[in-house]
XYZ file of C-alpha atoms in Angstrom:
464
model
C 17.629 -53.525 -10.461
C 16.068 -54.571 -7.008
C 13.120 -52.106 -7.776
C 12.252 -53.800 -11.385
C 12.314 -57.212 -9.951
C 9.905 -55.805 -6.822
C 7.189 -54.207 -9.635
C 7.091 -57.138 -11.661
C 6.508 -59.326 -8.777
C 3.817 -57.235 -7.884
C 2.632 -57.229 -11.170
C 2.567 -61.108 -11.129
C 0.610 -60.892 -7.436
C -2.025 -58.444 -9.093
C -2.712 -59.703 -12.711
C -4.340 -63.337 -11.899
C -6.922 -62.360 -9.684
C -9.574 -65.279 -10.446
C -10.330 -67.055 -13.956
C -7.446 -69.201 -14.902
C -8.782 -72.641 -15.813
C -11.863 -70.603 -17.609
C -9.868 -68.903 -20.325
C -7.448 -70.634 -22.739
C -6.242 -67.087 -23.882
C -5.523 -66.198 -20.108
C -4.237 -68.853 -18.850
C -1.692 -68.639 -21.476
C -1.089 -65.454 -20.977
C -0.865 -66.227 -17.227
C 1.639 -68.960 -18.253
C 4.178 -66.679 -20.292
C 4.164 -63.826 -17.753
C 5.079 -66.293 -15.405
C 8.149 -67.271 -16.878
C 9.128 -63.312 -17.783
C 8.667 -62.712 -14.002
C 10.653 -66.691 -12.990
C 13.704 -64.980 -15.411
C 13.663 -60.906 -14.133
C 14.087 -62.178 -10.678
C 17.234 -64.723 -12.195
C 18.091 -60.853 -13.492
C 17.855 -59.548 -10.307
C 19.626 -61.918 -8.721
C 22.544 -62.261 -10.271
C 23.219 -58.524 -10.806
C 23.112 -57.724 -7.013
C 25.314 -60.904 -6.867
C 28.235 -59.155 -8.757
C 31.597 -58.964 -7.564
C 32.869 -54.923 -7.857
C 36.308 -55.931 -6.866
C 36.333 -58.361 -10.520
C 37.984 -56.533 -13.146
C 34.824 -57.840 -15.758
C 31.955 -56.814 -13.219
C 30.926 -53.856 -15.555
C 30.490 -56.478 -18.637
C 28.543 -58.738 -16.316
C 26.602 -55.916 -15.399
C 25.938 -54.764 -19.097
C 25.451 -58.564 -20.053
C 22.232 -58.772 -17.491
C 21.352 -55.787 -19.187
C 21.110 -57.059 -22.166
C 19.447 -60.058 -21.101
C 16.770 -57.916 -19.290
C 16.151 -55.386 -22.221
C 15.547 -58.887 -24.118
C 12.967 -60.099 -21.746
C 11.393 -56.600 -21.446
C 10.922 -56.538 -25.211
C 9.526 -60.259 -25.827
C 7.405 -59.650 -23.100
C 5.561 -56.280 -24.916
C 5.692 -59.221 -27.969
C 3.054 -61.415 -26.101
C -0.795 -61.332 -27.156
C -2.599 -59.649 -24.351
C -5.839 -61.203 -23.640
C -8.933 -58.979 -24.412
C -9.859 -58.420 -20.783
C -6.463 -56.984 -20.779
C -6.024 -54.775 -23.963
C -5.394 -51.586 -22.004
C -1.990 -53.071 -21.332
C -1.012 -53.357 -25.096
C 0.427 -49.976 -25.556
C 2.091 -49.465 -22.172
C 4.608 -52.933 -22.562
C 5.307 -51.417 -26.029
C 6.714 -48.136 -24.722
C 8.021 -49.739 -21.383
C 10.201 -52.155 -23.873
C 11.223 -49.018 -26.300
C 12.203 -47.265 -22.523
C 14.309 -49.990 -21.528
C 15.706 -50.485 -24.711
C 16.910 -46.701 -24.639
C 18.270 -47.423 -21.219
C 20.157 -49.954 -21.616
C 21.807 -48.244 -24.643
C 22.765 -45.001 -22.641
C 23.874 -47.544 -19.638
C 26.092 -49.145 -22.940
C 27.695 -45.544 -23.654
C 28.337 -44.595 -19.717
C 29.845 -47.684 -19.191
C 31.900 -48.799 -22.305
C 33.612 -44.808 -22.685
C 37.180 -44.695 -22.317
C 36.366 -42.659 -18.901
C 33.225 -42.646 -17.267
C 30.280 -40.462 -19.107
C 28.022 -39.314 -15.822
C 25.621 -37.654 -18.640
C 24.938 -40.814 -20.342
C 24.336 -42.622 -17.213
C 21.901 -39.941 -16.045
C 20.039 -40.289 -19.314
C 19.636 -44.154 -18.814
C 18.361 -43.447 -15.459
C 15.853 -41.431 -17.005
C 15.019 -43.785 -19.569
C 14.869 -46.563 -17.194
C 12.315 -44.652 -15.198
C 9.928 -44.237 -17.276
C 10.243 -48.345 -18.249
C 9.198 -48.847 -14.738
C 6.890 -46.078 -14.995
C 4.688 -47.948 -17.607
C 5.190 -51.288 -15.906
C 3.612 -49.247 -12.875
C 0.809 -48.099 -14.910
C -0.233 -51.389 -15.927
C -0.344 -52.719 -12.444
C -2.392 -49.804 -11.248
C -4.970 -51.290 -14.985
C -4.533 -54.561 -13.792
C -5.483 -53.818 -10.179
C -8.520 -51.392 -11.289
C -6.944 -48.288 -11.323
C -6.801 -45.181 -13.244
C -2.797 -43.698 -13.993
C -2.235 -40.683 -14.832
C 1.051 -38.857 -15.648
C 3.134 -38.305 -18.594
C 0.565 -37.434 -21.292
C -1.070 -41.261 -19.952
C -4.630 -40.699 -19.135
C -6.964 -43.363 -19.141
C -10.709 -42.991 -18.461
C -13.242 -45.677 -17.149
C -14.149 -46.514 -21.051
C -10.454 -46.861 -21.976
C -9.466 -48.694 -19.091
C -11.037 -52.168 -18.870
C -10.121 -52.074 -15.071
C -11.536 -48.279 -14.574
C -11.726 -48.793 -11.063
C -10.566 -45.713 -10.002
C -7.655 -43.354 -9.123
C -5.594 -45.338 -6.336
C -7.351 -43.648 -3.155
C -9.182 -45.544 -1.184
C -11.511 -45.688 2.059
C -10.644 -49.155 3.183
C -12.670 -50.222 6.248
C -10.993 -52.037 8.953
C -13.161 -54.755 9.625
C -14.416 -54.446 6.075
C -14.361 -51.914 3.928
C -14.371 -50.954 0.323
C -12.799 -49.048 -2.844
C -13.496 -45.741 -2.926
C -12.140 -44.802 -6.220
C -14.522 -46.084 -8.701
C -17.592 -45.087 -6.680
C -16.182 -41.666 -6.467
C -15.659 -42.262 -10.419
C -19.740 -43.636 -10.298
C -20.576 -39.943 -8.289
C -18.896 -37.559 -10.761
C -15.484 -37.700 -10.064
C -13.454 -36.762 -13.411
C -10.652 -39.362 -14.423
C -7.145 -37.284 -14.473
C -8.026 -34.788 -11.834
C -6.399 -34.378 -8.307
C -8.345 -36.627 -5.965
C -7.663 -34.984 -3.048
C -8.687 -31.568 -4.172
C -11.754 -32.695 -6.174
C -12.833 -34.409 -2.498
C -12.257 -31.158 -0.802
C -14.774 -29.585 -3.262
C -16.919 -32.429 -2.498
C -16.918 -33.381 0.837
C -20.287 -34.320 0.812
C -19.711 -36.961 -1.896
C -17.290 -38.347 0.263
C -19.183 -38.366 3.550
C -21.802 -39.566 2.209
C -20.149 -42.693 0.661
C -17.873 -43.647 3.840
C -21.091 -43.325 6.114
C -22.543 -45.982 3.842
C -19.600 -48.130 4.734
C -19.913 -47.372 7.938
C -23.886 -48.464 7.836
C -22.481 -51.646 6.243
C -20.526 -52.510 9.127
C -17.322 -50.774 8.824
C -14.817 -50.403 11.939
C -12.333 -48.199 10.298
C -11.854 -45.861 7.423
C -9.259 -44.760 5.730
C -8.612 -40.608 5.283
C -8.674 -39.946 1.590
C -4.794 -39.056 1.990
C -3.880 -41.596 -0.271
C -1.424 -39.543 -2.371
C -1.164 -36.400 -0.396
C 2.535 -36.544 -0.322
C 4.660 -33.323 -1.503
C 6.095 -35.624 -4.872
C 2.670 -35.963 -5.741
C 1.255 -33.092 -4.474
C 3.598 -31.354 -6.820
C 2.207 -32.466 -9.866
C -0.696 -30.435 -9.711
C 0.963 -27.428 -7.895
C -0.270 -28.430 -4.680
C 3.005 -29.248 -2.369
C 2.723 -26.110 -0.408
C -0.436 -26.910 0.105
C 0.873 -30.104 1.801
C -0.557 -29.775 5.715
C -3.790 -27.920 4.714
C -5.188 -30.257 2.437
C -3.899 -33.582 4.689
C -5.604 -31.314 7.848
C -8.887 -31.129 5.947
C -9.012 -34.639 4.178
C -8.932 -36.305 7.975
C -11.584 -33.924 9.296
C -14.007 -35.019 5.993
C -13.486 -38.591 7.116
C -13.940 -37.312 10.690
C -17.079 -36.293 10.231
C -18.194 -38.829 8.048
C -17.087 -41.659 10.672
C -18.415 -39.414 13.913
C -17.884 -41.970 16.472
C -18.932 -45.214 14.979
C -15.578 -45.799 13.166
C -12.358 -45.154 13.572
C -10.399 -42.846 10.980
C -6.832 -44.279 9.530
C -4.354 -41.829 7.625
C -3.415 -43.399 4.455
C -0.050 -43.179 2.334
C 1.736 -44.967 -0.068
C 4.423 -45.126 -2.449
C 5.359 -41.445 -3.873
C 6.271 -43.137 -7.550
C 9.569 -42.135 -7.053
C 12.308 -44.849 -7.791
C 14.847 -45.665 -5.195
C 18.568 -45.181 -5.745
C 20.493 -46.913 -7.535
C 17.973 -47.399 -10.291
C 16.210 -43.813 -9.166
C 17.537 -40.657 -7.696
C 15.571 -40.582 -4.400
C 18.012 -41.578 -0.966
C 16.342 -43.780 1.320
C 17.006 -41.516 4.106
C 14.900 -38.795 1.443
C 11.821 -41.084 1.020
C 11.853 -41.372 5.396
C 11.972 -37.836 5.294
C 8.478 -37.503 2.851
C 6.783 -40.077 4.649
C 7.790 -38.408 7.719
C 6.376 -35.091 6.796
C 2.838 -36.607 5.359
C 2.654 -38.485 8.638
C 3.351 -35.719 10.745
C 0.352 -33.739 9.491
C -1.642 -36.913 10.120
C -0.761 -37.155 13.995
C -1.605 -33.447 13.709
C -4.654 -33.649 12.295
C -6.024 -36.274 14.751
C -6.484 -39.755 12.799
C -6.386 -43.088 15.298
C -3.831 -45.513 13.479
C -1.663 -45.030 9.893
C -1.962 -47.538 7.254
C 0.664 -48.116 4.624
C -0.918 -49.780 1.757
C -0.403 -50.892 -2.226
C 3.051 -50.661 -1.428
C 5.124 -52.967 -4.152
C 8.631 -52.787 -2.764
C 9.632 -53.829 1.242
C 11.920 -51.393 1.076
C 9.649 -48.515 0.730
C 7.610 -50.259 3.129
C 10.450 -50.252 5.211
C 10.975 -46.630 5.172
C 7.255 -45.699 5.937
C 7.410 -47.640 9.081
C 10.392 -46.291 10.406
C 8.755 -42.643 9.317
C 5.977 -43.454 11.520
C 7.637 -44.219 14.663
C 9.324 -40.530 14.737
C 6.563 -37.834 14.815
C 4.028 -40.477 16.533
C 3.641 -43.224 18.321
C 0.312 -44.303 16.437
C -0.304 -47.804 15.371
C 0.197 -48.754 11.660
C -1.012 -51.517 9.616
C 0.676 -52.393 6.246
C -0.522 -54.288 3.314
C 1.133 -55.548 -0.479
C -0.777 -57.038 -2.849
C -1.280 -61.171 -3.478
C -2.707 -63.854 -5.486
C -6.030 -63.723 -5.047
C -7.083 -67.256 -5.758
C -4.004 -68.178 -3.440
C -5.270 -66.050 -0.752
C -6.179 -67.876 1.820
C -3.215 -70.617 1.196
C -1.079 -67.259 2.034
C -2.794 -66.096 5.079
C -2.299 -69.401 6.618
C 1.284 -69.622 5.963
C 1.393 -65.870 7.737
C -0.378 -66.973 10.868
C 2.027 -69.898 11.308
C 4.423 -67.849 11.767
C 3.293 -64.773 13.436
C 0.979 -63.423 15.987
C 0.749 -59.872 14.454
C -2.757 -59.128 13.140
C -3.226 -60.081 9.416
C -4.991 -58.339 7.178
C -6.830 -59.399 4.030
C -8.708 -57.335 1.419
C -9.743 -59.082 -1.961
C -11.156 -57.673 -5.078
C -14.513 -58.586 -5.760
C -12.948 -60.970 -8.890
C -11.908 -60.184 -12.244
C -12.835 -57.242 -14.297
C -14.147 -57.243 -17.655
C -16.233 -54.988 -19.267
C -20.207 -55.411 -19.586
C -22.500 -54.743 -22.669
C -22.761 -51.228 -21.872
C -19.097 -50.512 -22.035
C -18.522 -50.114 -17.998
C -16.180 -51.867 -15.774
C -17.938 -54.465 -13.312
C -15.912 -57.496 -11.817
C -17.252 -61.102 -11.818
C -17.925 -61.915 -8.208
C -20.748 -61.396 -6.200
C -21.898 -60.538 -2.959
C -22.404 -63.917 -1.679
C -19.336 -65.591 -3.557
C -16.858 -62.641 -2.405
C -18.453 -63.520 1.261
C -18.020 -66.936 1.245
C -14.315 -65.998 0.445
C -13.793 -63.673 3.183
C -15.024 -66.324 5.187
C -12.283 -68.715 4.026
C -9.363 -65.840 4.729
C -10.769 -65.684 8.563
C -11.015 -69.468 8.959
C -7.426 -69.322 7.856
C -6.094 -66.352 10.212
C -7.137 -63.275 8.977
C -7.967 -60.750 11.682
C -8.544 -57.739 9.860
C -10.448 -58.237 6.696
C -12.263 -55.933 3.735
C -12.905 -55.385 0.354
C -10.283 -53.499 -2.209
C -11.048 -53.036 -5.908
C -14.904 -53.854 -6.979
C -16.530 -53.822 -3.749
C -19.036 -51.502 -2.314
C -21.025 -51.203 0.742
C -23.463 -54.573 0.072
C -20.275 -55.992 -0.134
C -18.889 -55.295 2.830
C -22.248 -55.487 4.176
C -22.385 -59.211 3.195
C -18.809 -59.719 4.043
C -19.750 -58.269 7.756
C -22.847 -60.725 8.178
C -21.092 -63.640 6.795
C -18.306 -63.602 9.563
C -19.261 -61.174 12.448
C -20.011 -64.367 15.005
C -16.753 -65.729 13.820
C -13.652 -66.384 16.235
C -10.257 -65.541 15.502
C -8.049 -67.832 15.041
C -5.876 -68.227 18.149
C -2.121 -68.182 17.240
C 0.854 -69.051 19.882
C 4.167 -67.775 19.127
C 6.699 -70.290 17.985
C 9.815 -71.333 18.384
C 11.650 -70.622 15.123
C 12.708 -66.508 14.430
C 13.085 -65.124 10.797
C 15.145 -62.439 8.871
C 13.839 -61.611 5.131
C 14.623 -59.973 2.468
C 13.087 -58.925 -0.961
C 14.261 -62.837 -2.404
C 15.195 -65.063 0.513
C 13.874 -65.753 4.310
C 15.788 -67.625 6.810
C 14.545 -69.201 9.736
C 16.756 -69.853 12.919
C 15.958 -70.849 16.759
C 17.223 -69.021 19.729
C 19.651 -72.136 20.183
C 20.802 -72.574 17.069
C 24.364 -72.482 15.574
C 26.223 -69.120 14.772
C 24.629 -67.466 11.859
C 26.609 -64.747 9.619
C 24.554 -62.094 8.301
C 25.887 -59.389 6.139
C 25.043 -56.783 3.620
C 26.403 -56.203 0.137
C 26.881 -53.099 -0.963
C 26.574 -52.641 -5.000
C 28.860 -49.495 -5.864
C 27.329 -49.381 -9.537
C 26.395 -46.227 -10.587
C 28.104 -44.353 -7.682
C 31.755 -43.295 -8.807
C 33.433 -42.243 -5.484
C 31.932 -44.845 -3.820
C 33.666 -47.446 -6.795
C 37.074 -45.200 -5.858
C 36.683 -45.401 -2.144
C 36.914 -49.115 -2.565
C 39.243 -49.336 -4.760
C 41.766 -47.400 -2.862
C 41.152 -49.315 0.009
């Protein structure tokens, strides 16, 4: 359940970029989602908080169930603004996904003995729920999913920003999917091979970051992991293509910029809700990274991620076949931005990192996808995220080179904010942080382990 409650969250962080307050429609639609996300992490909570060793703990599991397949469904129920029609059909078939999995979890559970086949089939079902709740995040954050007979092009999508790759600039940088999408890039195809048919699409858009004021961009190796690899028939292809996507940037970048090997989540699910071991996902982050070091990039990023966990396993990835920097980044609030940078730098001295949208998107007159925020306004934000202790700052969906070029003029006499280390320590988790000094009381920290799902692990325990 931990890996619903992580998407929606996301979800939540993504969807209200900038126009609440403007939009009676949105902000209601803000207000609803708000409670749907305030009661799947109430979900979440309380099934992870379930006592295995209580003879009832499979009803309480099957009760939360319900309760979730509930909120899942009245949540496809709620009128989707207009700016955010794409979404319409993708809650409908995520709440007819959930329903079927909580009806197969029903049957695995409720048998006289175990059923293993009907559990499998609710993990199945359950997938593809998350699947489409993943698909409208990538909408809502300007991105085109594909997968699953899902294929939406810039006209159908009202965010059409692009597939999820990226060249992100350090300093500043920009979204390389929808100008690759503006230079002739077909919606549904492989990214990474279409770029390595067109290199000189590629080099010549990352030079024009670079012109812009760029320190760093990011290898088009967004997705070049073997799970997605495989979907077009490219795994074996794995070390190749990763090889030749860093040497495009390469040259592109020369030695003005600096070039950063880019992953990010492989769409798998996460056992117990998936079928992928965490130990597995380390081992395909490890591989992708490998060929990175190989190939020759400066520093890793880790970035889009929606889940801490799967952060959690690219970072410990990277410190085995490298010893390369990495810089990681989830997704925010946008109008909160700043207010959440500052809470960061109280707390830390580690370099933040801040990349905005250029606003909302919406479609214009002619049918395409622009966002709402110009040059000068998205500057006068970035402006804002450095005052408040941003160190590392760019632009993400919506932004080009004149805004990063804007974005570079506006705060390239600026000083960092200077941050001293303080007292306090913390330990976090997906739901809860605690804070503790070096002198404080003894603290107890433990993990539970939820056995649900895994039968010899429910006997082990039982037997003692």
């Amino acid at each position: 359940m931990n890996k619903w409650n992580k998407l929606i969250l996301c979800l939540f962080c993504i969807l209200f970029l900038t126009g609440c307050g403007e939009d009676e429609a949105l902000d209601t639609y803000q207000k609803e989602m708000e409670t749907f996300f305030e009661h799947i992490a109430e979900f979440d909570e309380n099934m992870n908080a379930i006592d295995v060793s209580q003879e009832d703990y499979v009803s309480q599991l099957l009760s939360y169930l319900d309760a979730l397949d509930a909120e899942v469904a009245w949540m496809a129920e709620l009128e989707v603004p207009e700016q955010f029609s794409a979404v319409d059909d993708l809650a409908d078939e995520a709440s007819e996904n959930m329903r079927q999995a909580v009806s197969y979890f029903h049957m695995a559970y409720e048998a006289e003995e175990f059923m293993p086949n009907y559990e499998e089939a609710a993990r199945e079902y359950y997938e593809r729920a998350n699947l489409r709740i993943q698909y409208i995040i990538m909408l809502l954050h300007g991105e085109i999913p594909e997968g699953e007979n899902i294929t939406y092009t810039e006209e159908d999508s009202i965010f059409g920003g692009g597939y999820l790759n990226k060249t992100d600039e350090e300093d500043e940088d920009g979204t390389t999917g929808s100008n690759l999408l503006k230079r002739g890039m077909p919606a549904g195809v492989c990214p990474e091979k279409w770029i390595l048919e067109h290199k000189d699409v590629l080099i010549g858009l990352q030079r024009e970051f670079i012109e812009a004021g760029s320190n760093i961009v990011y290898a088009p190796t967004f997705s070049a992991n073997r799970i997605k690899l495989k979907e077009y028939g490219l795994a074996e292809q794995i070390r190749e293509m990763n090889h030749e996507l860093v040497a495009v940037s390469r040259e592109a970048a020369g030695t003005k910029a600096l070039v950063a090997g880019d992953i990010t989540m492989t769409g798998e699910q996460l056992a117990p809700m998936g079928k992928m071991d965490f130990e597995e996902l380390i081992d395909i982050y490890k591989e992708q990274i490998g060929y990175l070091a190989e190939a020759g990039v400066d520093l890793l990023v880790v970035e889009t991620m929606m889940s801490l966990q799967e952060t959690r396993a690219a970072l410990i990835a990277a410190k085995e076949p490298c010893e390369l920097p990495v810089m990681a980044t989830m997704t925010f609030e946008s109008d909160k931005m700043a207010e959440i940078i500052r809470a960061m730098a109280d707390v830390t001295t580690v370099p933040i990192i801040a990349k905005p949208n250029a606003g909302l998107p919406y479609l214009n007159e002619n049918g395409q996808t622009v966002y709402d925020m110009a040059e000068a306004e998205f500057a006068e934000g970035i402006k804002l995220l450095v005052e408040a202790g941003a160190s590392v700052i760019g632009g993400c969906c919506g932004t080009s080179s004149s805004y990063i070029q804007a974005a570079h003029d506006a705060v390239g006499q600026m000083s960092i904010r200077h941050r001293e280390p303080g007292e306090l320590r913390y330990l976090t988790s997906e739901r809860k942080t605690v804070a503790f000094g070096l002198d404080d009381t003894f603290m107890i920290v433990g993990e539970r382990i939820n056995p649900t799902g895994k039968k010899k692990l429910q006997e082990q325990l039982r037997e003692g």
